[in-house]
PDB file of C-alpha atoms and ligand atoms in Angstrom:
ATOM      1  CA  UNK A   1     -12.471  26.819 -23.459  1.00  0.00           C
ATOM      2  CA  UNK A   2     -10.814  25.433 -19.966  1.00  0.00           C
ATOM      3  CA  UNK A   3     -12.028  21.527 -21.416  1.00  0.00           C
ATOM      4  CA  UNK A   4     -10.669  22.112 -24.667  1.00  0.00           C
ATOM      5  CA  UNK A   5      -7.472  23.918 -23.713  1.00  0.00           C
ATOM      6  CA  UNK A   6      -7.305  20.511 -21.210  1.00  0.00           C
ATOM      7  CA  UNK A   7      -7.513  18.597 -24.199  1.00  0.00           C
ATOM      8  CA  UNK A   8      -4.984  20.095 -26.117  1.00  0.00           C
ATOM      9  CA  UNK A   9      -2.166  19.858 -23.267  1.00  0.00           C
ATOM     10  CA  UNK A  10      -3.350  15.727 -22.966  1.00  0.00           C
ATOM     11  CA  UNK A  11      -3.386  15.546 -26.461  1.00  0.00           C
ATOM     12  CA  UNK A  12       0.285  17.020 -27.289  1.00  0.00           C
ATOM     13  CA  UNK A  13       1.337  14.551 -24.409  1.00  0.00           C
ATOM     14  CA  UNK A  14      -0.224  11.272 -25.943  1.00  0.00           C
ATOM     15  CA  UNK A  15       0.812  11.705 -29.463  1.00  0.00           C
ATOM     16  CA  UNK A  16       4.408  11.272 -27.224  1.00  0.00           C
ATOM     17  CA  UNK A  17       4.024   9.208 -24.913  1.00  0.00           C
ATOM     18  CA  UNK A  18       1.396   6.759 -25.964  1.00  0.00           C
ATOM     19  CA  UNK A  19      -0.530   7.879 -22.797  1.00  0.00           C
ATOM     20  CA  UNK A  20      -4.653   6.598 -24.059  1.00  0.00           C
ATOM     21  CA  UNK A  21      -3.206   2.837 -24.763  1.00  0.00           C
ATOM     22  CA  UNK A  22      -1.447   2.398 -21.369  1.00  0.00           C
ATOM     23  CA  UNK A  23      -4.347   3.921 -19.410  1.00  0.00           C
ATOM     24  CA  UNK A  24      -6.712   1.553 -21.202  1.00  0.00           C
ATOM     25  CA  UNK A  25      -4.631  -1.447 -20.653  1.00  0.00           C
ATOM     26  CA  UNK A  26      -4.271  -1.009 -17.185  1.00  0.00           C
ATOM     27  CA  UNK A  27      -7.794   1.034 -16.312  1.00  0.00           C
ATOM     28  CA  UNK A  28     -10.203   1.728 -18.514  1.00  0.00           C
ATOM     29  CA  UNK A  29     -10.297  -1.631 -20.092  1.00  0.00           C
ATOM     30  CA  UNK A  30      -8.578  -3.678 -17.589  1.00  0.00           C
ATOM     31  CA  UNK A  31     -10.551  -6.883 -16.944  1.00  0.00           C
ATOM     32  CA  UNK A  32     -11.454  -7.382 -13.375  1.00  0.00           C
ATOM     33  CA  UNK A  33     -13.608 -10.207 -11.590  1.00  0.00           C
ATOM     34  CA  UNK A  34     -17.407  -9.378 -12.245  1.00  0.00           C
ATOM     35  CA  UNK A  35     -17.830  -9.865  -8.229  1.00  0.00           C
ATOM     36  CA  UNK A  36     -15.258  -9.448  -4.999  1.00  0.00           C
ATOM     37  CA  UNK A  37     -16.402  -9.826  -1.743  1.00  0.00           C
ATOM     38  CA  UNK A  38     -16.639  -6.658   0.474  1.00  0.00           C
ATOM     39  CA  UNK A  39     -13.126  -7.937   2.447  1.00  0.00           C
ATOM     40  CA  UNK A  40     -11.495  -7.784  -1.003  1.00  0.00           C
ATOM     41  CA  UNK A  41     -11.030  -4.005  -0.264  1.00  0.00           C
ATOM     42  CA  UNK A  42      -8.516  -4.437   2.856  1.00  0.00           C
ATOM     43  CA  UNK A  43      -5.231  -4.720   0.866  1.00  0.00           C
ATOM     44  CA  UNK A  44      -6.622  -1.217  -0.922  1.00  0.00           C
ATOM     45  CA  UNK A  45      -7.510   0.468   2.134  1.00  0.00           C
ATOM     46  CA  UNK A  46      -4.134  -0.626   3.952  1.00  0.00           C
ATOM     47  CA  UNK A  47      -2.138   1.251   0.729  1.00  0.00           C
ATOM     48  CA  UNK A  48      -4.314   4.538   1.593  1.00  0.00           C
ATOM     49  CA  UNK A  49      -4.252   4.664   4.673  1.00  0.00           C
ATOM     50  CA  UNK A  50      -0.214   4.400   4.638  1.00  0.00           C
ATOM     51  CA  UNK A  51      -0.452   7.122   1.656  1.00  0.00           C
ATOM     52  CA  UNK A  52      -2.343   8.958   4.541  1.00  0.00           C
ATOM     53  CA  UNK A  53       0.879   7.844   6.950  1.00  0.00           C
ATOM     54  CA  UNK A  54       3.500   9.462   4.587  1.00  0.00           C
ATOM     55  CA  UNK A  55       1.863  12.801   3.664  1.00  0.00           C
ATOM     56  CA  UNK A  56       0.972  13.577   7.139  1.00  0.00           C
ATOM     57  CA  UNK A  57       3.888  12.348   8.503  1.00  0.00           C
ATOM     58  CA  UNK A  58       5.744  14.902   6.406  1.00  0.00           C
ATOM     59  CA  UNK A  59       3.866  17.768   7.758  1.00  0.00           C
ATOM     60  CA  UNK A  60       3.958  16.620  11.568  1.00  0.00           C
ATOM     61  CA  UNK A  61       8.268  16.518  10.833  1.00  0.00           C
ATOM     62  CA  UNK A  62       8.220  20.606  10.031  1.00  0.00           C
ATOM     63  CA  UNK A  63       8.046  20.939  13.906  1.00  0.00           C
ATOM     64  CA  UNK A  64       8.652  17.526  15.663  1.00  0.00           C
ATOM     65  CA  UNK A  65      12.244  18.047  17.440  1.00  0.00           C
ATOM     66  CA  UNK A  66      13.784  14.661  17.949  1.00  0.00           C
ATOM     67  CA  UNK A  67      15.745  15.048  21.600  1.00  0.00           C
ATOM     68  CA  UNK A  68      14.466  13.944  24.613  1.00  0.00           C
ATOM     69  CA  UNK A  69      14.184  17.767  26.347  1.00  0.00           C
ATOM     70  CA  UNK A  70      12.105  19.282  23.223  1.00  0.00           C
ATOM     71  CA  UNK A  71      10.193  15.722  21.677  1.00  0.00           C
ATOM     72  CA  UNK A  72       7.112  16.027  23.879  1.00  0.00           C
ATOM     73  CA  UNK A  73       6.958  19.923  23.828  1.00  0.00           C
ATOM     74  CA  UNK A  74       7.133  20.142  20.169  1.00  0.00           C
ATOM     75  CA  UNK A  75       4.463  17.619  20.032  1.00  0.00           C
ATOM     76  CA  UNK A  76       2.238  19.387  21.980  1.00  0.00           C
ATOM     77  CA  UNK A  77       3.539  22.741  20.452  1.00  0.00           C
ATOM     78  CA  UNK A  78       2.246  21.189  16.776  1.00  0.00           C
ATOM     79  CA  UNK A  79      -1.622  20.236  19.201  1.00  0.00           C
ATOM     80  CA  UNK A  80      -2.201  23.429  20.457  1.00  0.00           C
ATOM     81  CA  UNK A  81      -0.253  26.308  18.495  1.00  0.00           C
ATOM     82  CA  UNK A  82       0.108  25.212  14.953  1.00  0.00           C
ATOM     83  CA  UNK A  83      -2.945  25.833  12.425  1.00  0.00           C
ATOM     84  CA  UNK A  84      -5.147  22.364  11.952  1.00  0.00           C
ATOM     85  CA  UNK A  85      -2.229  21.112  13.917  1.00  0.00           C
ATOM     86  CA  UNK A  86      -3.909  18.834  16.438  1.00  0.00           C
ATOM     87  CA  UNK A  87      -6.268  17.403  13.144  1.00  0.00           C
ATOM     88  CA  UNK A  88      -2.920  16.477  11.350  1.00  0.00           C
ATOM     89  CA  UNK A  89      -1.286  14.805  14.635  1.00  0.00           C
ATOM     90  CA  UNK A  90      -4.605  12.786  15.116  1.00  0.00           C
ATOM     91  CA  UNK A  91      -5.223  11.660  12.030  1.00  0.00           C
ATOM     92  CA  UNK A  92      -1.281  10.201  12.067  1.00  0.00           C
ATOM     93  CA  UNK A  93      -1.845   9.015  15.405  1.00  0.00           C
ATOM     94  CA  UNK A  94      -5.268   6.985  14.291  1.00  0.00           C
ATOM     95  CA  UNK A  95      -4.199   6.130  10.962  1.00  0.00           C
ATOM     96  CA  UNK A  96      -1.145   3.964  12.715  1.00  0.00           C
ATOM     97  CA  UNK A  97      -3.976   1.935  14.303  1.00  0.00           C
ATOM     98  CA  UNK A  98      -5.799   1.836  11.183  1.00  0.00           C
ATOM     99  CA  UNK A  99      -3.598   0.674   9.460  1.00  0.00           C
ATOM    100  CA  UNK A 100      -2.729  -2.244  11.410  1.00  0.00           C
ATOM    101  CA  UNK A 101      -6.149  -3.233  11.409  1.00  0.00           C
ATOM    102  CA  UNK A 102      -6.601  -3.049   8.026  1.00  0.00           C
ATOM    103  CA  UNK A 103      -3.361  -5.242   7.233  1.00  0.00           C
ATOM    104  CA  UNK A 104      -4.253  -8.069   9.649  1.00  0.00           C
ATOM    105  CA  UNK A 105      -7.798  -8.364   8.315  1.00  0.00           C
ATOM    106  CA  UNK A 106      -6.522  -8.445   4.811  1.00  0.00           C
ATOM    107  CA  UNK A 107      -4.203 -11.079   5.973  1.00  0.00           C
ATOM    108  CA  UNK A 108      -7.405 -13.168   7.325  1.00  0.00           C
ATOM    109  CA  UNK A 109      -9.447 -12.920   4.442  1.00  0.00           C
ATOM    110  CA  UNK A 110      -6.563 -14.034   2.417  1.00  0.00           C
ATOM    111  CA  UNK A 111      -5.785 -17.226   5.017  1.00  0.00           C
ATOM    112  CA  UNK A 112      -9.555 -17.731   5.489  1.00  0.00           C
ATOM    113  CA  UNK A 113      -9.786 -18.270   1.489  1.00  0.00           C
ATOM    114  CA  UNK A 114      -6.474 -19.524   1.260  1.00  0.00           C
ATOM    115  CA  UNK A 115      -5.015 -17.209  -1.701  1.00  0.00           C
ATOM    116  CA  UNK A 116      -1.566 -18.320  -0.248  1.00  0.00           C
ATOM    117  CA  UNK A 117      -1.221 -21.414  -2.721  1.00  0.00           C
ATOM    118  CA  UNK A 118       0.063 -21.386  -5.826  1.00  0.00           C
ATOM    119  CA  UNK A 119       0.743 -19.469  -7.714  1.00  0.00           C
ATOM    120  CA  UNK A 120       0.655 -16.755  -5.529  1.00  0.00           C
ATOM    121  CA  UNK A 121       2.933 -17.999  -2.402  1.00  0.00           C
ATOM    122  CA  UNK A 122       5.336 -15.033  -3.021  1.00  0.00           C
ATOM    123  CA  UNK A 123       2.791 -12.563  -2.370  1.00  0.00           C
ATOM    124  CA  UNK A 124       1.785 -14.054   1.195  1.00  0.00           C
ATOM    125  CA  UNK A 125       5.770 -14.060   1.762  1.00  0.00           C
ATOM    126  CA  UNK A 126       6.073 -10.141   0.930  1.00  0.00           C
ATOM    127  CA  UNK A 127       2.834  -9.715   2.934  1.00  0.00           C
ATOM    128  CA  UNK A 128       3.579 -11.646   6.294  1.00  0.00           C
ATOM    129  CA  UNK A 129       7.089  -8.884   5.348  1.00  0.00           C
ATOM    130  CA  UNK A 130       4.812  -5.891   4.957  1.00  0.00           C
ATOM    131  CA  UNK A 131       3.020  -7.164   8.286  1.00  0.00           C
ATOM    132  CA  UNK A 132       5.883  -6.919  10.504  1.00  0.00           C
ATOM    133  CA  UNK A 133       6.911  -4.057   8.931  1.00  0.00           C
ATOM    134  CA  UNK A 134       3.673  -2.235   9.571  1.00  0.00           C
ATOM    135  CA  UNK A 135       3.968  -3.432  13.411  1.00  0.00           C
ATOM    136  CA  UNK A 136       7.897  -1.936  13.466  1.00  0.00           C
ATOM    137  CA  UNK A 137       6.733   1.148  12.192  1.00  0.00           C
ATOM    138  CA  UNK A 138       3.991   1.115  14.722  1.00  0.00           C
ATOM    139  CA  UNK A 139       6.062   0.423  17.443  1.00  0.00           C
ATOM    140  CA  UNK A 140       8.863   2.783  16.773  1.00  0.00           C
ATOM    141  CA  UNK A 141       6.572   5.877  16.041  1.00  0.00           C
ATOM    142  CA  UNK A 142       4.856   5.226  19.916  1.00  0.00           C
ATOM    143  CA  UNK A 143       8.171   6.413  21.295  1.00  0.00           C
ATOM    144  CA  UNK A 144       8.700   9.378  19.696  1.00  0.00           C
ATOM    145  CA  UNK A 145       6.401  11.919  21.752  1.00  0.00           C
ATOM    146  CA  UNK A 146       8.097  10.993  24.901  1.00  0.00           C
ATOM    147  CA  UNK A 147       5.636  10.503  27.186  1.00  0.00           C
ATOM    148  CA  UNK A 148       5.612   7.896  30.101  1.00  0.00           C
ATOM    149  CA  UNK A 149       3.202   5.878  27.797  1.00  0.00           C
ATOM    150  CA  UNK A 150       5.892   5.653  24.912  1.00  0.00           C
ATOM    151  CA  UNK A 151       8.679   5.318  27.704  1.00  0.00           C
ATOM    152  CA  UNK A 152       7.318   2.243  28.916  1.00  0.00           C
ATOM    153  CA  UNK A 153       6.194   1.231  25.938  1.00  0.00           C
ATOM    154  CA  UNK A 154       9.818   0.759  24.403  1.00  0.00           C
ATOM    155  CA  UNK A 155      11.191  -0.630  27.573  1.00  0.00           C
ATOM    156  CA  UNK A 156       8.549  -3.355  27.759  1.00  0.00           C
ATOM    157  CA  UNK A 157       8.650  -3.619  24.056  1.00  0.00           C
ATOM    158  CA  UNK A 158      12.447  -3.641  23.702  1.00  0.00           C
ATOM    159  CA  UNK A 159      12.579  -6.447  26.401  1.00  0.00           C
ATOM    160  CA  UNK A 160      11.145  -9.029  24.120  1.00  0.00           C
ATOM    161  CA  UNK A 161      13.913  -9.723  21.894  1.00  0.00           C
ATOM    162  CA  UNK A 162      15.774 -10.642  25.176  1.00  0.00           C
ATOM    163  CA  UNK A 163      14.194 -14.443  25.338  1.00  0.00           C
ATOM    164  CA  UNK A 164      16.075 -15.037  22.247  1.00  0.00           C
ATOM    165  CA  UNK A 165      19.121 -17.537  23.624  1.00  0.00           C
ATOM    166  CA  UNK A 166      22.466 -16.841  23.835  1.00  0.00           C
ATOM    167  CA  UNK A 167      22.047 -13.801  21.749  1.00  0.00           C
ATOM    168  CA  UNK A 168      18.962 -11.698  23.071  1.00  0.00           C
ATOM    169  CA  UNK A 169      20.956  -9.342  25.593  1.00  0.00           C
ATOM    170  CA  UNK A 170      22.980  -8.659  22.534  1.00  0.00           C
ATOM    171  CA  UNK A 171      19.733  -7.924  20.175  1.00  0.00           C
ATOM    172  CA  UNK A 172      18.332  -5.644  23.510  1.00  0.00           C
ATOM    173  CA  UNK A 173      21.132  -3.663  23.734  1.00  0.00           C
ATOM    174  CA  UNK A 174      21.767  -3.046  20.001  1.00  0.00           C
ATOM    175  CA  UNK A 175      17.958  -1.984  19.875  1.00  0.00           C
ATOM    176  CA  UNK A 176      18.008   0.861  22.581  1.00  0.00           C
ATOM    177  CA  UNK A 177      21.806   1.541  21.552  1.00  0.00           C
ATOM    178  CA  UNK A 178      22.530   0.828  24.792  1.00  0.00           C
ATOM    179  CA  UNK A 179      21.467  -0.716  28.376  1.00  0.00           C
ATOM    180  CA  UNK A 180      18.591   1.592  28.771  1.00  0.00           C
ATOM    181  CA  UNK A 181      15.923   3.656  26.843  1.00  0.00           C
ATOM    182  CA  UNK A 182      17.713   7.325  26.231  1.00  0.00           C
ATOM    183  CA  UNK A 183      17.986   9.742  23.514  1.00  0.00           C
ATOM    184  CA  UNK A 184      20.291   7.198  21.589  1.00  0.00           C
ATOM    185  CA  UNK A 185      16.942   5.092  21.477  1.00  0.00           C
ATOM    186  CA  UNK A 186      14.936   8.013  20.422  1.00  0.00           C
ATOM    187  CA  UNK A 187      16.971   9.217  17.579  1.00  0.00           C
ATOM    188  CA  UNK A 188      17.593   5.400  16.151  1.00  0.00           C
ATOM    189  CA  UNK A 189      14.034   4.906  16.559  1.00  0.00           C
ATOM    190  CA  UNK A 190      13.512   8.505  14.687  1.00  0.00           C
ATOM    191  CA  UNK A 191      15.183   7.200  11.581  1.00  0.00           C
ATOM    192  CA  UNK A 192      13.628   3.740  11.550  1.00  0.00           C
ATOM    193  CA  UNK A 193       9.775   5.741  11.666  1.00  0.00           C
ATOM    194  CA  UNK A 194      10.640   8.289   9.241  1.00  0.00           C
ATOM    195  CA  UNK A 195      12.748   6.798   6.258  1.00  0.00           C
ATOM    196  CA  UNK A 196      14.567   3.469   7.162  1.00  0.00           C
ATOM    197  CA  UNK A 197      10.791   1.216   7.825  1.00  0.00           C
ATOM    198  CA  UNK A 198       9.215   3.694   5.141  1.00  0.00           C
ATOM    199  CA  UNK A 199      11.155   3.300   2.533  1.00  0.00           C
ATOM    200  CA  UNK A 200      11.354  -0.503   2.906  1.00  0.00           C
ATOM    201  CA  UNK A 201       7.366  -0.715   3.531  1.00  0.00           C
ATOM    202  CA  UNK A 202       7.419   1.159   0.109  1.00  0.00           C
ATOM    203  CA  UNK A 203      10.055  -1.861  -1.612  1.00  0.00           C
ATOM    204  CA  UNK A 204       7.957  -4.368  -0.479  1.00  0.00           C
ATOM    205  CA  UNK A 205       4.266  -2.928  -1.631  1.00  0.00           C
ATOM    206  CA  UNK A 206       5.776  -2.477  -5.114  1.00  0.00           C
ATOM    207  CA  UNK A 207       7.138  -6.412  -5.255  1.00  0.00           C
ATOM    208  CA  UNK A 208       3.589  -6.981  -3.768  1.00  0.00           C
ATOM    209  CA  UNK A 209       1.887  -5.253  -6.182  1.00  0.00           C
ATOM    210  CA  UNK A 210       3.886  -6.419  -9.499  1.00  0.00           C
ATOM    211  CA  UNK A 211       3.619  -9.732  -8.470  1.00  0.00           C
ATOM    212  CA  UNK A 212      -0.551  -9.273  -7.773  1.00  0.00           C
ATOM    213  CA  UNK A 213      -0.277  -7.896 -11.617  1.00  0.00           C
ATOM    214  CA  UNK A 214       1.857 -11.058 -12.713  1.00  0.00           C
ATOM    215  CA  UNK A 215      -0.963 -13.449 -11.529  1.00  0.00           C
ATOM    216  CA  UNK A 216      -4.123 -11.158 -11.059  1.00  0.00           C
ATOM    217  CA  UNK A 217      -6.357 -11.355  -8.510  1.00  0.00           C
ATOM    218  CA  UNK A 218      -8.131 -15.341  -7.399  1.00  0.00           C
ATOM    219  CA  UNK A 219     -11.160 -15.114  -8.761  1.00  0.00           C
ATOM    220  CA  UNK A 220     -12.368 -15.430 -12.861  1.00  0.00           C
ATOM    221  CA  UNK A 221     -12.435 -12.420 -14.868  1.00  0.00           C
TER     222      UNK A 221
HETATM  223  C1  HEM B 301       0.951  -2.765   4.039  1.00  0.00           C
HETATM  224  C2  HEM B 301       0.483  -3.839   3.801  1.00  0.00           C
HETATM  225  C3  HEM B 301      -0.201  -4.318   2.223  1.00  0.00           C
HETATM  226  C4  HEM B 301      -0.795  -3.766   1.457  1.00  0.00           C
HETATM  227  C5  HEM B 301      -1.102  -2.212   1.480  1.00  0.00           C
HETATM  228  C6  HEM B 301      -1.300  -4.694   0.577  1.00  0.00           C
HETATM  229  C7  HEM B 301      -2.198  -4.713  -0.712  1.00  0.00           C
HETATM  230  C8  HEM B 301      -2.513  -5.610  -1.570  1.00  0.00           C
HETATM  231  C9  HEM B 301      -3.836  -5.347  -2.687  1.00  0.00           C
HETATM  232  C10 HEM B 301      -4.224  -3.779  -3.209  1.00  0.00           C
HETATM  233  C11 HEM B 301      -4.042  -6.564  -3.006  1.00  0.00           C
HETATM  234  C12 HEM B 301      -5.191  -6.530  -4.018  1.00  0.00           C
HETATM  235  C13 HEM B 301      -6.188  -6.422  -3.768  1.00  0.00           C
HETATM  236  C14 HEM B 301      -6.905  -7.879  -2.727  1.00  0.00           C
HETATM  237  O1  HEM B 301      -6.576  -8.712  -2.508  1.00  0.00           O
HETATM  238  O2  HEM B 301      -7.087  -7.199  -1.430  1.00  0.00           O
HETATM  239  C15 HEM B 301      -3.528  -7.601  -2.542  1.00  0.00           C
HETATM  240  C16 HEM B 301      -3.846  -8.633  -2.544  1.00  0.00           C
HETATM  241  C17 HEM B 301      -2.675  -9.510  -1.714  1.00  0.00           C
HETATM  242  N1  HEM B 301      -2.268  -9.894  -0.662  1.00  0.00           N
HETATM  243 FE1  HEM B 301      -1.697  -8.171   0.245  1.00  0.00          FE
HETATM  244  N2  HEM B 301      -1.656  -5.804   1.408  1.00  0.00           N
HETATM  245  C18 HEM B 301      -0.979  -6.189   2.077  1.00  0.00           C
HETATM  246  C19 HEM B 301       0.087  -6.782   3.133  1.00  0.00           C
HETATM  247  C20 HEM B 301      -0.407  -8.484   2.787  1.00  0.00           C
HETATM  248  C21 HEM B 301      -0.157  -9.307   3.839  1.00  0.00           C
HETATM  249  C22 HEM B 301       0.388  -9.285   5.019  1.00  0.00           C
HETATM  250  C23 HEM B 301      -0.571 -10.474   2.917  1.00  0.00           C
HETATM  251  C24 HEM B 301      -0.478 -11.666   3.610  1.00  0.00           C
HETATM  252  C25 HEM B 301       0.369 -12.561   4.909  1.00  0.00           C
HETATM  253  C26 HEM B 301      -0.918 -10.069   1.842  1.00  0.00           C
HETATM  254  C27 HEM B 301      -1.368 -11.072   1.072  1.00  0.00           C
HETATM  255  C28 HEM B 301      -1.637 -10.788  -0.330  1.00  0.00           C
HETATM  256  C29 HEM B 301      -2.112 -12.088  -1.104  1.00  0.00           C
HETATM  257  C30 HEM B 301      -1.905 -13.304  -1.031  1.00  0.00           C
HETATM  258  C31 HEM B 301      -3.231 -11.100  -2.284  1.00  0.00           C
HETATM  259  C32 HEM B 301      -3.515 -11.658  -3.491  1.00  0.00           C
HETATM  260  C33 HEM B 301      -5.037 -11.908  -3.218  1.00  0.00           C
HETATM  261  C34 HEM B 301      -5.999 -12.253  -4.151  1.00  0.00           C
HETATM  262  O3  HEM B 301      -5.348 -12.704  -5.544  1.00  0.00           O
HETATM  263  O4  HEM B 301      -6.808 -12.529  -4.114  1.00  0.00           O
HETATM  264  N3  HEM B 301      -0.949  -8.544   2.065  1.00  0.00           N
HETATM  265  N4  HEM B 301      -2.272  -6.717  -1.219  1.00  0.00           N
END
């Protein structure tokens, strides 16, 4: 009964939007390599973890308050008072580390098999940008709970661009939004972490995916 009902809904959409040929071309009849090594799953897993991060991040945003006086309290509130809050918060924190590990394992596999050679140079270039954006995403997120560890982590991390000749000092001032790590830094990192960086990563993942579709994966189909 329900099956027929769902079938009718699918057919209604299929007649209008031609979903079946699209599914056949991209999923059910798509040519894929007969064998793939286990190392080929790292890119897909990095994508999966990114989606988990977006989802858990949206849930955390319902309670997180980005201000030096409230940030730490709001994270503690999520961990101890919000139903399943500890699980969402831990998943997001562990997911951040896992995503970085997976992105670099994916990069190592691509480097080892030299898949950056023609015609896949731009897969590599967009990948390097994704690796940098992912690292920055984790770095900006680390400050948000406003603990001693986050504070000193941000202080040391933001000192690094100071080594750039001539403009280093200006870059440090710009990244910190002032001479010290303060509420201004927290607000800036928050905006980078919750939408600017995720939006950029989504754009580059889309670019990465389109290019992979164009060249196909680097194995005989
Ligand atoms: C957020 C980060 C990333 C995501 C979500 C991602 C996702 C993917 C996926 C799903 C594939 C197809 C399956 C596979 O070969 O693993 C792929 C392929 C590829 N990626 Fe990434 N990737 C990311 C970062 C990178 C990085 C850091 C590099 C290198 C600097 C890179 C370079 C490549 C290349 C060259 C291919 C083609 C592999 C082939 O044809 O066999 N990607 N990526």
